[in-house]
Coordinates of C-alpha atoms and ligand atoms in Angstrom, one line a residue:
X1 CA 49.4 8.8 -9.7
X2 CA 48.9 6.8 -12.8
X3 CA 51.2 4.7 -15.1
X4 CA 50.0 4.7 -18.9
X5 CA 49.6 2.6 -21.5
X6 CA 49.7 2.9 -25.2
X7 CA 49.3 0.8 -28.1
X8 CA 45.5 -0.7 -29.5
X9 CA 44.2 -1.6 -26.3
X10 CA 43.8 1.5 -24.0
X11 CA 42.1 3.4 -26.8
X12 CA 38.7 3.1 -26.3
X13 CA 39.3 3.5 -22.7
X14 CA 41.4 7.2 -23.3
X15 CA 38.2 7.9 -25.8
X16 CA 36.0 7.4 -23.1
X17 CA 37.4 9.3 -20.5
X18 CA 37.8 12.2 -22.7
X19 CA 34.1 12.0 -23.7
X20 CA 32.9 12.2 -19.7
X21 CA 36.0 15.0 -19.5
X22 CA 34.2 16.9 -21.9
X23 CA 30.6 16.1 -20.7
X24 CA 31.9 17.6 -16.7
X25 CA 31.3 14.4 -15.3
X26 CA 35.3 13.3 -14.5
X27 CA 38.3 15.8 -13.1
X28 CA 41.9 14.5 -13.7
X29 CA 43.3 18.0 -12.5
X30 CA 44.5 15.7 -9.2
X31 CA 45.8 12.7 -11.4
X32 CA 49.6 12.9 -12.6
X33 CA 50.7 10.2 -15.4
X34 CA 53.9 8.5 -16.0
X35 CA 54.2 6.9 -19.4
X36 CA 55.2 3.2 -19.6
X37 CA 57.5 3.2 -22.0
X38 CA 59.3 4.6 -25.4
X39 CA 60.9 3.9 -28.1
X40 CA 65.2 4.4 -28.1
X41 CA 65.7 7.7 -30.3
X42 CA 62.3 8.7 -30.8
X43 CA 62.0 12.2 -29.6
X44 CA 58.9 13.2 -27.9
X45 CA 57.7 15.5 -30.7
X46 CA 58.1 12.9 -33.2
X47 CA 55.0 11.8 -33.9
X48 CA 55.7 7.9 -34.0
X49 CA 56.7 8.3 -30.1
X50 CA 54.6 7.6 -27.5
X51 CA 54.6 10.4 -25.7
X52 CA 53.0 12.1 -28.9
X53 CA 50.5 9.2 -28.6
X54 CA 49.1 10.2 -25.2
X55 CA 49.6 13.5 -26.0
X56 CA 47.1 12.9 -29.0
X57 CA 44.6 10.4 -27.1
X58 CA 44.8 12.2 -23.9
X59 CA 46.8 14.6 -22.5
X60 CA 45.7 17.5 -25.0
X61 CA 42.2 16.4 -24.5
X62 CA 42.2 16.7 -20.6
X63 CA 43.3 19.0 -18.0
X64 CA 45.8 16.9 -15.7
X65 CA 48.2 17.5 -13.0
X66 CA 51.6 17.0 -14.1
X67 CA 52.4 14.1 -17.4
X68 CA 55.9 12.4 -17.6
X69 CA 57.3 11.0 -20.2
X70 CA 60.5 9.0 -20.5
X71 CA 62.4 10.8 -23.4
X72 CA 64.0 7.9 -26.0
X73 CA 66.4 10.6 -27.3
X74 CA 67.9 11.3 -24.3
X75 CA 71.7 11.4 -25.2
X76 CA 72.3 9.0 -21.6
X77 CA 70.1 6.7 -21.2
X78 CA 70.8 5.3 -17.9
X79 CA 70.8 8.6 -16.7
X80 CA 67.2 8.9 -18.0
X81 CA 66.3 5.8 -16.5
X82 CA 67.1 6.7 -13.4
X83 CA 66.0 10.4 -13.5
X84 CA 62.4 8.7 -14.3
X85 CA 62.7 6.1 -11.1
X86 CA 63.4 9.5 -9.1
X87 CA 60.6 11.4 -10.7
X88 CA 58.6 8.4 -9.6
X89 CA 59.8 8.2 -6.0
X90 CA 59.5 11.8 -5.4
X91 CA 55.9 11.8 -6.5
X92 CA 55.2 8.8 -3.9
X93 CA 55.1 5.6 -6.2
X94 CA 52.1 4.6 -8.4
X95 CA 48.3 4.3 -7.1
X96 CA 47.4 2.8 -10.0
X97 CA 49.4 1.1 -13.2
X98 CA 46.8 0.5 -16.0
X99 CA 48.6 -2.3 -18.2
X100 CA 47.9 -4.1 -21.9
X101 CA 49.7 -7.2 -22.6
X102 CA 51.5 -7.9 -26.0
X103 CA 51.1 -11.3 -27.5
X104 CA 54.2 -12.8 -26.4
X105 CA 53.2 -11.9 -22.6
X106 CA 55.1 -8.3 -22.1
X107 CA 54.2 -5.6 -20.0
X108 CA 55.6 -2.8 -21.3
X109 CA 58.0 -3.4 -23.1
X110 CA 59.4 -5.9 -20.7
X111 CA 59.9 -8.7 -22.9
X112 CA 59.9 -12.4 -22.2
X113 CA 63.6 -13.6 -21.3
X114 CA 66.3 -14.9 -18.4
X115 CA 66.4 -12.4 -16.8
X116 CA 63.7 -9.3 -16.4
X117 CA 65.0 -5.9 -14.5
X118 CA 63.1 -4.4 -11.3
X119 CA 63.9 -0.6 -12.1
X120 CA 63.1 1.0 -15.4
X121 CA 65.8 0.0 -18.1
X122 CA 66.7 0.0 -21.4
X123 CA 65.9 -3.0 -23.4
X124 CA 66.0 -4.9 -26.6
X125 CA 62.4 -5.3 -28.6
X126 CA 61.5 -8.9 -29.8
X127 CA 60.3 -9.1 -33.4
X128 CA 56.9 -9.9 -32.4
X129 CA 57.0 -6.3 -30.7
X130 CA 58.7 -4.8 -33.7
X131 CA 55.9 -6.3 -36.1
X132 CA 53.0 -5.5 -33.4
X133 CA 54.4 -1.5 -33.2
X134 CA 54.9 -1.5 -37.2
X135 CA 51.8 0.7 -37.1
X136 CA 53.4 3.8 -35.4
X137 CA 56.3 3.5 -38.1
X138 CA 54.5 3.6 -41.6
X139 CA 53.6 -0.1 -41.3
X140 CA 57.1 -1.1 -42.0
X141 CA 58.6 -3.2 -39.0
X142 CA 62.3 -2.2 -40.4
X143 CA 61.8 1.2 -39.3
X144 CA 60.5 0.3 -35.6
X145 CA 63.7 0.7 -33.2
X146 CA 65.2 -2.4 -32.1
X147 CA 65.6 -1.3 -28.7
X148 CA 63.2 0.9 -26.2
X149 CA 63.1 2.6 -22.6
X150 CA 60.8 0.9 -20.2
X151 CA 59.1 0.7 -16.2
X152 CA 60.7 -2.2 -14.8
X153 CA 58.7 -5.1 -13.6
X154 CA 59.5 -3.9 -10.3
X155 CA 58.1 -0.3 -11.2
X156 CA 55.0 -2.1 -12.0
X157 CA 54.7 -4.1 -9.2
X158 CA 54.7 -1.9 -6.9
X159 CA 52.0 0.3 -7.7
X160 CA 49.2 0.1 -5.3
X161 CA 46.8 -1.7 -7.8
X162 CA 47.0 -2.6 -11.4
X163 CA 44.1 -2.5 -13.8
X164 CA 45.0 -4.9 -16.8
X165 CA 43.5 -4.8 -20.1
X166 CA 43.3 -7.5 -22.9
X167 CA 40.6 -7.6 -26.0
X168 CA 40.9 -10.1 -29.1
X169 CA 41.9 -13.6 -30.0
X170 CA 44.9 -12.9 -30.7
X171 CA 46.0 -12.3 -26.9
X172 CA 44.0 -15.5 -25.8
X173 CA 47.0 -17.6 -25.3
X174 CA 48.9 -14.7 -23.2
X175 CA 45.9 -14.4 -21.1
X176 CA 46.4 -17.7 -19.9
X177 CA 49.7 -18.3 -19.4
X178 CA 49.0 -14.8 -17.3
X179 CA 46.5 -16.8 -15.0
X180 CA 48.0 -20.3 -15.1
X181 CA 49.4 -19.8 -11.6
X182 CA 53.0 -20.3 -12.5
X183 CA 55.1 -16.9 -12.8
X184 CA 58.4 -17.0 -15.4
X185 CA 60.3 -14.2 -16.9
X186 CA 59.5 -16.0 -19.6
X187 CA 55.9 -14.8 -19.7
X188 CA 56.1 -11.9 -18.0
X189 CA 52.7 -10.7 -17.5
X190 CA 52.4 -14.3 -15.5
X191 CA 54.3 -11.9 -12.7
X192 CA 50.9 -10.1 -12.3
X193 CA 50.0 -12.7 -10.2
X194 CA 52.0 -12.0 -7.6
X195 CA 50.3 -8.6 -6.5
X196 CA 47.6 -8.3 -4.4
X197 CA 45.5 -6.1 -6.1
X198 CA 44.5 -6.8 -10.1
X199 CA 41.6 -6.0 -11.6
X200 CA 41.5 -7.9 -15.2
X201 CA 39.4 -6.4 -18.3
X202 CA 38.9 -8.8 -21.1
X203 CA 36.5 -9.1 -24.1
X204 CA 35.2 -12.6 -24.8
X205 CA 37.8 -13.0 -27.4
X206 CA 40.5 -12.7 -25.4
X207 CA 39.2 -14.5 -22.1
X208 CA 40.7 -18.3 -22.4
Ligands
PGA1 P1 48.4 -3.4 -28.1 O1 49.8 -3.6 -27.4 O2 47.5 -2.7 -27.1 O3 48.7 -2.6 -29.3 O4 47.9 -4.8 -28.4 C1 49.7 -4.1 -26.1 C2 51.1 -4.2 -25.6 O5 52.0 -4.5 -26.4 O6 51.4 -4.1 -24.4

């Protein structure tokens, strides 16, 4: 039972595993996946959704179990939120969340604020998430959605062990307000800290 990430960081990572996949050497026909996040009207067979991300870097590349997606077009979103929780719950919770951060300390898309939510929610991107997903939109941040379905801190949390991935300078300063022994919904990756099992991959860029 896996959570996945998208974005830069988890690339080389889905390479690899499709590489030993290919050579014989790994079986994921036991492992089922459970997207992070999505973007808020992006249909899954859009190709700027996320779901068409994994489905590109992984999922068509590998035979697994079962994949779920949170779907961004869903015409009630609460409802989708909480039709993922239950998917969640009825599979038996997450063994194993594998996490990036962004640069302004989110995991997921749960974005630094007052207030974070425990289940999985809809929320409201930041900028610096709008600019940092441009990518998957043409390069033009305008066309990015402003909001986007995500696992709530909680969800995260409670996975049986998180693996945590960070590579480049430019998420320096997030990796250390994620180790400075302080937690704030402020920086929320600095909630990392309060499970018991982390394992944290950084390049020497990123390592403060
Ligand atoms: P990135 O995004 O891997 O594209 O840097 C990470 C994140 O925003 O969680």
């Amino acid at each position: 039972m896996l959570a996945l990430p998208t974005g830069r960081t988890p690339l080389e990572l889905y390479r690899e595993l499709v590489a030993r996949h290919a050579r014989g050497g790994l079986d994921l026909s036991c492992a089922t996946t459970f997207n992070l996040d999505e973007f808020v009207g992006v249909a899954g067979d859009d190709a700027g959704s996320f779901r068409a991300y994994l489905d590109r870097h992984l999922c068509s590349k590998v035979r697994l179990a079962q994949s779920h997606f949170l779907d961004g077009a869903a015409p009630d979103l609460d409802a989708e939120c909480e039709r993922y929780e239950r998917a969640l719950a009825d599979a038996g919770g997450l063994d194993v969340a594998l996490l990036g951060i962004g640069t302004n300390g989110h995991v997921a898309f749960n974005e630094p604020g007052a207030e974070l939510s425990v289940g999985t929610t809809k929320v409201r991107l930041s900028r610096e998430t709008r600019l940092a997903n441009a990518a998957f939109f043409g390069d033009e941040p305008s066309r990015v959605p402003l909001e986007a379905l995500t696992m709530g801190m909680g969800t995260i949390l409670a996975a049986r062990e998180l693996v945590v991935m960070a590579f480049g300078a430019s998420k320096r300063e997030a990796v250390k307000r994620m180790l400075s022994g302080k937690v704030t919904t402020e920086h929320p990756a600095s909630l990392l800290q309060l499970h018991p099992k982390v394992t944290l991959y950084l390049d020497a860029a990123a390592a403060p």
